[in-house]
């Protein structure tokens, strides 16, 4: 199991990919598999084995190509000297270098497979299989070498949750980017007469510039800002919130924050983009709006939704056990179809007589 070299698994704060991988590793180990996680740094907390390619996390160089390439070169060396059945890669450029491995690779695509990223993925080695995290994501570029679709998942046992409908502020929880629509969240909450918490990742240059130039001038006494919150703070904000607002302005490939909210018993109000309809059950775990001007009424209407329904939806539909079973099926299909010679076969049993 290969992760990027930026964050620990699980992460102390922001890091949806790393949260998902942590749950996947633990669930696969619980199903009887031997899993080796390959990342950077020392602080990893899964039940799998761990191999580090670097002593230090490379978060300060996030966005640069060379740290990930160097990490993957070291991964390939570790793979070549060990005895693995399959490699599951979660990095951005892993599909481009996976063809150098003797071990078959499946790679989960965590971003939108269009534009420059789509060009990179279109050059994926024929021996590498891509896995989508939603049907919406896969539909954006259906001609890529997809071998399966497996939704991300969340362990609801780790979440504090409310027993009654929330009456706290509306929560927006994302990185500060126009794609995530924080300006729309501000306008919608003011139109609804509801307080808002903007809890955003804001430690990269583009995020800081957007926050200071666009968002900060819109702030007022009705808005509380929490920058770069740690995991404990995020869970508390989710449990206290009236609802999570997702006024996204792009085709969100998944949106793990929606699972985090529902696992806390907090419903989701979102615009109908990307994978939102695959995650939210309208009228039960949240409300889906077609236009931004529908958001204020939806924010007020969430008080009638039962937190228990939100938690049950995540536990039943997006459990880590279900995700692990989905990937297990992908691994088996891919090994048989793409690289049958690499499948380990048990010695034939000879029946006496």
CSV table of C-alpha atoms in Angstrom, one decimal:
chain,number,residue,atom,x,y,z
A,1,UNK,CA,0.0,0.0,0.0
A,2,UNK,CA,1.8,3.1,-1.3
A,3,UNK,CA,0.9,6.6,-0.1
A,4,UNK,CA,2.3,10.0,-1.1
A,5,UNK,CA,5.3,11.3,1.0
A,6,UNK,CA,3.4,14.3,2.3
A,7,UNK,CA,1.4,13.2,5.4
A,8,UNK,CA,1.4,10.5,8.0
A,9,UNK,CA,-1.3,7.8,8.0
A,10,UNK,CA,-3.6,8.6,9.6
A,11,UNK,CA,-3.0,12.4,9.5
A,12,UNK,CA,-3.1,14.6,12.5
A,13,UNK,CA,-5.4,17.0,10.7
A,14,UNK,CA,-6.1,17.6,7.0
A,15,UNK,CA,-5.7,14.6,4.8
A,16,UNK,CA,-8.7,12.8,3.4
A,17,UNK,CA,-6.6,10.3,1.3
A,18,UNK,CA,-4.5,9.4,4.3
A,19,UNK,CA,-7.7,8.9,6.5
A,20,UNK,CA,-9.1,6.5,3.9
A,21,UNK,CA,-5.9,4.5,3.5
A,22,UNK,CA,-5.6,4.1,7.3
A,23,UNK,CA,-9.1,2.6,7.4
A,24,UNK,CA,-8.4,0.4,4.4
A,25,UNK,CA,-5.2,-1.0,5.8
A,26,UNK,CA,-6.8,-1.8,9.1
A,27,UNK,CA,-9.8,-3.4,7.4
A,28,UNK,CA,-7.7,-5.5,5.1
A,29,UNK,CA,-5.5,-6.7,8.0
A,30,UNK,CA,-8.7,-7.6,9.9
A,31,UNK,CA,-9.8,-9.7,6.8
A,32,UNK,CA,-6.6,-11.8,7.1
A,33,UNK,CA,-4.3,-10.0,4.6
A,34,UNK,CA,-0.6,-9.1,5.2
A,35,UNK,CA,-0.3,-5.4,4.4
A,36,UNK,CA,2.9,-3.4,4.1
A,37,UNK,CA,2.3,0.4,4.1
A,38,UNK,CA,5.0,2.4,2.3
A,39,UNK,CA,5.3,6.1,3.0
A,40,UNK,CA,7.6,8.8,4.5
A,41,UNK,CA,8.4,9.7,8.1
A,42,UNK,CA,8.0,7.7,11.3
A,43,UNK,CA,4.5,8.5,12.6
A,44,UNK,CA,2.1,5.9,11.2
A,45,UNK,CA,-0.6,4.3,13.1
A,46,UNK,CA,-2.1,1.4,11.3
A,47,UNK,CA,-2.2,-2.3,12.0
A,48,UNK,CA,-0.1,-3.1,8.9
A,49,UNK,CA,3.6,-3.3,8.6
A,50,UNK,CA,5.4,-0.1,7.6
A,51,UNK,CA,8.4,0.8,5.5
A,52,UNK,CA,9.6,4.3,5.2
A,53,UNK,CA,11.3,5.6,2.0
A,54,UNK,CA,12.4,8.8,3.8
A,55,UNK,CA,13.0,9.7,7.5
A,56,UNK,CA,11.0,12.9,7.2
A,57,UNK,CA,7.6,13.8,5.8
A,58,UNK,CA,7.9,16.0,2.7
A,59,UNK,CA,4.9,18.2,3.4
A,60,UNK,CA,6.9,21.4,3.0
A,61,UNK,CA,7.5,20.4,-0.6
A,62,UNK,CA,3.9,19.5,-1.4
A,63,UNK,CA,3.2,20.3,-5.0
A,64,UNK,CA,6.7,19.6,-6.2
A,65,UNK,CA,7.3,16.6,-8.5
A,66,UNK,CA,10.7,15.5,-7.4
A,67,UNK,CA,9.9,14.4,-3.8
A,68,UNK,CA,7.1,12.1,-5.0
A,69,UNK,CA,9.3,10.7,-7.9
A,70,UNK,CA,12.2,10.0,-5.5
A,71,UNK,CA,9.7,8.4,-3.1
A,72,UNK,CA,8.3,6.2,-5.8
A,73,UNK,CA,11.8,5.2,-7.0
A,74,UNK,CA,12.6,4.0,-3.5
A,75,UNK,CA,9.2,2.2,-3.4
A,76,UNK,CA,10.0,0.4,-6.6
A,77,UNK,CA,13.4,-0.7,-5.1
A,78,UNK,CA,11.6,-2.0,-1.9
A,79,UNK,CA,9.0,-3.8,-4.0
A,80,UNK,CA,11.7,-5.5,-6.2
A,81,UNK,CA,13.5,-6.9,-3.1
A,82,UNK,CA,10.4,-8.2,-1.3
A,83,UNK,CA,7.7,-10.8,-1.9
A,84,UNK,CA,4.3,-9.1,-2.6
A,85,UNK,CA,1.2,-10.2,-4.5
A,86,UNK,CA,0.1,-6.8,-5.6
A,87,UNK,CA,0.9,-3.1,-5.1
A,88,UNK,CA,-1.9,-0.6,-4.4
A,89,UNK,CA,-0.7,2.9,-5.3
A,90,UNK,CA,-2.4,6.1,-4.0
A,91,UNK,CA,0.1,8.6,-5.4
A,92,UNK,CA,-0.5,11.0,-8.2
A,93,UNK,CA,2.2,10.0,-10.6
A,94,UNK,CA,2.5,6.4,-9.4
A,95,UNK,CA,0.7,5.0,-12.5
A,96,UNK,CA,3.5,6.4,-14.7
A,97,UNK,CA,6.3,4.5,-13.0
A,98,UNK,CA,4.3,1.4,-11.9
A,99,UNK,CA,5.1,-0.4,-15.1
A,100,UNK,CA,8.7,-0.7,-13.9
A,101,UNK,CA,7.6,-3.1,-11.2
A,102,UNK,CA,7.5,-6.8,-11.6
A,103,UNK,CA,4.5,-6.9,-9.2
A,104,UNK,CA,1.1,-5.9,-10.6
A,105,UNK,CA,-0.2,-2.5,-9.6
A,106,UNK,CA,-3.7,-1.1,-9.1
A,107,UNK,CA,-3.8,2.7,-8.5
A,108,UNK,CA,-6.6,4.6,-6.9
A,109,UNK,CA,-7.3,7.9,-8.7
A,110,UNK,CA,-8.1,10.4,-5.9
A,111,UNK,CA,-8.4,13.5,-8.1
A,112,UNK,CA,-10.5,14.5,-11.2
A,113,UNK,CA,-9.1,12.5,-14.2
A,114,UNK,CA,-9.3,15.4,-16.6
A,115,UNK,CA,-7.0,18.2,-17.9
A,116,UNK,CA,-3.3,17.7,-17.3
A,117,UNK,CA,-4.0,14.9,-14.8
A,118,UNK,CA,-6.2,13.1,-17.3
A,119,UNK,CA,-3.3,13.4,-19.8
A,120,UNK,CA,-0.9,11.7,-17.3
A,121,UNK,CA,-3.4,9.0,-16.5
A,122,UNK,CA,-4.0,8.3,-20.2
A,123,UNK,CA,-0.3,7.3,-20.5
A,124,UNK,CA,-0.7,4.7,-17.8
A,125,UNK,CA,1.2,1.5,-18.5
A,126,UNK,CA,-1.1,-1.3,-19.8
A,127,UNK,CA,-0.2,-3.5,-16.9
A,128,UNK,CA,-1.6,-1.0,-14.4
A,129,UNK,CA,-5.3,-0.9,-13.5
A,130,UNK,CA,-7.0,2.3,-12.3
A,131,UNK,CA,-9.7,2.4,-9.6
A,132,UNK,CA,-12.2,5.1,-9.4
A,133,UNK,CA,-13.6,6.4,-6.0
A,134,UNK,CA,-17.0,7.3,-7.5
A,135,UNK,CA,-19.1,6.7,-10.6
A,136,UNK,CA,-19.2,10.4,-11.2
A,137,UNK,CA,-15.4,10.5,-11.3
A,138,UNK,CA,-15.1,7.6,-13.6
A,139,UNK,CA,-17.7,9.1,-15.9
A,140,UNK,CA,-15.5,12.2,-16.5
A,141,UNK,CA,-13.0,10.1,-18.4
A,142,UNK,CA,-14.5,6.7,-19.1
A,143,UNK,CA,-11.8,5.6,-21.6
A,144,UNK,CA,-9.0,5.3,-19.1
A,145,UNK,CA,-8.0,1.7,-18.1
A,146,UNK,CA,-10.4,1.5,-15.2
A,147,UNK,CA,-10.6,-1.9,-13.4
A,148,UNK,CA,-13.1,-1.0,-10.8
A,149,UNK,CA,-15.0,1.6,-8.7
A,150,UNK,CA,-14.8,1.5,-4.9
A,151,UNK,CA,-16.2,4.2,-2.7
A,152,UNK,CA,-14.1,5.7,0.0
A,153,UNK,CA,-15.2,4.8,3.6
A,154,UNK,CA,-15.1,5.9,7.2
A,155,UNK,CA,-15.2,4.1,10.5
A,156,UNK,CA,-18.0,5.7,12.5
A,157,UNK,CA,-16.7,4.3,15.7
A,158,UNK,CA,-14.1,7.1,15.9
A,159,UNK,CA,-16.6,9.9,15.8
A,160,UNK,CA,-18.3,11.8,18.6
A,161,UNK,CA,-21.9,12.2,17.6
A,162,UNK,CA,-25.0,14.1,18.6
A,163,UNK,CA,-28.3,12.5,19.6
A,164,UNK,CA,-30.6,15.3,18.6
A,165,UNK,CA,-30.7,17.6,15.7
A,166,UNK,CA,-28.0,20.3,15.8
A,167,UNK,CA,-28.7,23.9,16.5
A,168,UNK,CA,-25.2,25.2,16.3
A,169,UNK,CA,-23.6,27.1,13.4
A,170,UNK,CA,-23.5,25.9,9.8
A,171,UNK,CA,-20.0,24.4,9.1
A,172,UNK,CA,-17.9,24.8,6.0
A,173,UNK,CA,-14.9,22.5,6.1
A,174,UNK,CA,-12.5,22.3,3.2
A,175,UNK,CA,-9.4,23.9,1.8
A,176,UNK,CA,-9.6,27.5,0.9
A,177,UNK,CA,-10.2,27.4,-2.8
A,178,UNK,CA,-12.8,28.8,-5.2
A,179,UNK,CA,-13.7,25.2,-6.1
A,180,UNK,CA,-15.0,24.7,-2.6
A,181,UNK,CA,-17.3,27.7,-2.6
A,182,UNK,CA,-16.7,29.5,0.7
A,183,UNK,CA,-18.1,32.7,-0.7
A,184,UNK,CA,-21.3,30.9,-1.5
A,185,UNK,CA,-21.4,29.5,2.0
A,186,UNK,CA,-21.1,33.0,3.4
A,187,UNK,CA,-23.9,34.4,1.2
A,188,UNK,CA,-26.2,31.4,1.9
A,189,UNK,CA,-25.8,31.6,5.7
A,190,UNK,CA,-26.4,35.4,5.7
A,191,UNK,CA,-29.5,34.9,3.6
A,192,UNK,CA,-30.7,32.2,6.0
A,193,UNK,CA,-29.9,34.3,9.1
A,194,UNK,CA,-27.6,31.5,10.4
A,195,UNK,CA,-24.0,31.8,11.9
A,196,UNK,CA,-21.2,30.1,10.0
A,197,UNK,CA,-17.9,28.5,10.9
A,198,UNK,CA,-15.3,28.5,8.1
A,199,UNK,CA,-12.8,25.8,9.0
A,200,UNK,CA,-10.3,25.7,6.2
A,201,UNK,CA,-6.9,24.4,5.2
A,202,UNK,CA,-4.9,27.5,4.5
A,203,UNK,CA,-1.1,26.7,4.5
A,204,UNK,CA,-0.3,26.7,0.8
A,205,UNK,CA,0.5,29.9,-1.0
A,206,UNK,CA,-2.6,29.8,-3.3
A,207,UNK,CA,-4.8,29.0,-0.3
A,208,UNK,CA,-3.4,31.9,1.8
A,209,UNK,CA,-3.7,34.3,-1.2
A,210,UNK,CA,-7.3,33.4,-1.9
A,211,UNK,CA,-8.3,33.6,1.8
A,212,UNK,CA,-6.7,37.1,2.3
A,213,UNK,CA,-7.8,38.6,-1.0
A,214,UNK,CA,-11.3,37.1,-1.4
A,215,UNK,CA,-12.6,35.7,1.9
A,216,UNK,CA,-11.2,38.0,4.5
A,217,UNK,CA,-13.0,41.1,3.2
A,218,UNK,CA,-16.3,39.2,3.5
A,219,UNK,CA,-16.0,38.3,7.2
A,220,UNK,CA,-18.1,39.7,9.9
A,221,UNK,CA,-19.4,39.0,13.4
A,222,UNK,CA,-21.6,36.2,12.1
A,223,UNK,CA,-18.6,34.2,10.9
A,224,UNK,CA,-16.0,32.3,12.9
A,225,UNK,CA,-12.8,31.3,11.1
A,226,UNK,CA,-10.7,28.3,12.1
A,227,UNK,CA,-7.5,27.8,10.1
A,228,UNK,CA,-5.7,24.5,9.8
A,229,UNK,CA,-7.5,22.7,12.5
A,230,UNK,CA,-6.2,19.5,14.0
A,231,UNK,CA,-8.2,16.3,14.1
A,232,UNK,CA,-9.6,16.8,17.5
A,233,UNK,CA,-10.9,20.3,16.6
A,234,UNK,CA,-12.4,19.1,13.4
A,235,UNK,CA,-14.4,16.3,15.1
A,236,UNK,CA,-15.7,18.8,17.7
A,237,UNK,CA,-16.8,21.2,15.0
A,238,UNK,CA,-18.6,18.5,13.1
A,239,UNK,CA,-20.5,17.3,16.2
A,240,UNK,CA,-21.5,20.8,17.1
A,241,UNK,CA,-22.6,21.9,13.7
A,242,UNK,CA,-26.2,22.4,12.6
A,243,UNK,CA,-25.2,21.0,9.2
A,244,UNK,CA,-22.3,20.9,6.8
A,245,UNK,CA,-22.6,23.1,3.8
A,246,UNK,CA,-20.9,22.0,0.5
A,247,UNK,CA,-21.5,24.7,-2.1
A,248,UNK,CA,-18.9,23.1,-4.4
A,249,UNK,CA,-18.1,24.7,-7.8
A,250,UNK,CA,-16.4,21.7,-9.4
A,251,UNK,CA,-17.0,18.0,-10.0
A,252,UNK,CA,-16.0,16.7,-6.6
A,253,UNK,CA,-14.7,13.2,-7.2
A,254,UNK,CA,-15.8,12.1,-3.7
A,255,UNK,CA,-15.8,14.4,-0.7
A,256,UNK,CA,-14.8,12.5,2.4
A,257,UNK,CA,-15.9,15.4,4.6
A,258,UNK,CA,-19.5,14.5,3.8
A,259,UNK,CA,-19.0,11.1,5.3
A,260,UNK,CA,-17.2,12.7,8.3
A,261,UNK,CA,-20.2,15.0,8.9
A,262,UNK,CA,-22.8,12.2,8.6
A,263,UNK,CA,-20.8,9.9,10.8
A,264,UNK,CA,-21.1,12.7,13.5
A,265,UNK,CA,-24.8,12.8,13.0
A,266,UNK,CA,-24.6,16.0,11.1
A,267,UNK,CA,-26.6,16.3,7.8
A,268,UNK,CA,-25.1,17.7,4.6
A,269,UNK,CA,-26.5,20.5,2.4
A,270,UNK,CA,-24.7,20.4,-1.0
A,271,UNK,CA,-25.0,21.6,-4.5
A,272,UNK,CA,-25.6,18.8,-7.0
A,273,UNK,CA,-22.1,18.4,-8.4
A,274,UNK,CA,-19.7,15.4,-8.7
A,275,UNK,CA,-20.3,12.5,-6.4
A,276,UNK,CA,-22.7,14.3,-4.1
A,277,UNK,CA,-25.7,12.2,-5.1
A,278,UNK,CA,-23.8,9.0,-4.5
A,279,UNK,CA,-23.1,10.0,-0.9
A,280,UNK,CA,-26.1,12.0,0.4
A,281,UNK,CA,-29.6,10.6,0.7
A,282,UNK,CA,-31.9,13.6,0.2
A,283,UNK,CA,-34.5,14.0,2.9
A,284,UNK,CA,-32.7,11.5,5.2
A,285,UNK,CA,-29.0,12.5,5.6
A,286,UNK,CA,-29.1,15.9,4.0
A,287,UNK,CA,-30.5,18.0,1.2
A,288,UNK,CA,-29.2,18.5,-2.4
A,289,UNK,CA,-29.7,21.8,-4.2
A,290,UNK,CA,-29.5,22.5,-7.9
A,291,UNK,CA,-28.8,26.2,-7.6
A,292,UNK,CA,-27.0,28.4,-5.0
A,293,UNK,CA,-30.2,30.4,-4.3
A,294,UNK,CA,-31.8,27.2,-2.9
A,295,UNK,CA,-29.1,26.9,-0.2
A,296,UNK,CA,-30.6,29.3,2.4
A,297,UNK,CA,-33.9,27.4,2.7
A,298,UNK,CA,-32.1,24.1,2.8
A,299,UNK,CA,-29.9,25.2,5.6
A,300,UNK,CA,-32.9,26.1,7.7
A,301,UNK,CA,-34.7,22.8,6.8
A,302,UNK,CA,-32.1,20.5,8.2
A,303,UNK,CA,-33.3,20.7,11.7
A,304,UNK,CA,-35.9,18.0,10.9
A,305,UNK,CA,-33.3,15.4,9.9
A,306,UNK,CA,-32.5,12.6,12.4
A,307,UNK,CA,-28.8,12.3,13.4
A,308,UNK,CA,-29.2,8.6,13.8
A,309,UNK,CA,-30.1,8.2,10.1
A,310,UNK,CA,-26.9,10.0,9.1
A,311,UNK,CA,-24.8,7.7,11.3
A,312,UNK,CA,-26.6,4.6,10.1
A,313,UNK,CA,-26.2,5.6,6.4
A,314,UNK,CA,-22.4,5.8,6.8
A,315,UNK,CA,-22.1,2.6,8.9
A,316,UNK,CA,-24.2,0.6,6.4
A,317,UNK,CA,-23.1,2.0,3.0
A,318,UNK,CA,-19.6,3.4,3.6
A,319,UNK,CA,-18.0,1.1,6.1
A,320,UNK,CA,-14.3,0.3,5.9
A,321,UNK,CA,-15.2,-3.4,5.8
A,322,UNK,CA,-17.3,-2.8,2.7
A,323,UNK,CA,-14.5,-0.8,1.1
A,324,UNK,CA,-11.9,-3.5,1.9
A,325,UNK,CA,-14.2,-6.1,0.4
A,326,UNK,CA,-14.5,-4.0,-2.8
A,327,UNK,CA,-10.8,-3.6,-3.1
A,328,UNK,CA,-10.2,-7.3,-2.4
A,329,UNK,CA,-12.5,-8.1,-5.3
A,330,UNK,CA,-10.6,-5.7,-7.6
A,331,UNK,CA,-7.3,-7.2,-6.6
A,332,UNK,CA,-8.4,-10.7,-7.4
A,333,UNK,CA,-10.0,-9.8,-10.7
A,334,UNK,CA,-7.0,-7.7,-11.8
A,335,UNK,CA,-4.5,-10.5,-10.9
A,336,UNK,CA,-6.4,-13.0,-12.9
A,337,UNK,CA,-7.2,-10.8,-15.9
A,338,UNK,CA,-4.1,-8.6,-16.2
A,339,UNK,CA,-1.3,-10.7,-14.9
A,340,UNK,CA,-2.4,-14.4,-14.5
A,341,UNK,CA,1.2,-15.6,-14.3
A,342,UNK,CA,1.7,-13.6,-11.1
A,343,UNK,CA,-1.1,-15.1,-9.2
A,344,UNK,CA,0.1,-17.4,-6.4
A,345,UNK,CA,-1.3,-20.8,-6.7
A,346,UNK,CA,-1.6,-23.2,-3.8
A,347,UNK,CA,0.0,-26.6,-4.4
A,348,UNK,CA,-2.4,-29.1,-5.8
A,349,UNK,CA,-3.9,-31.4,-3.2
A,350,UNK,CA,-3.6,-35.1,-3.9
A,351,UNK,CA,-6.5,-37.2,-2.6
A,352,UNK,CA,-5.4,-40.6,-1.3
A,353,UNK,CA,-6.7,-43.5,-3.3
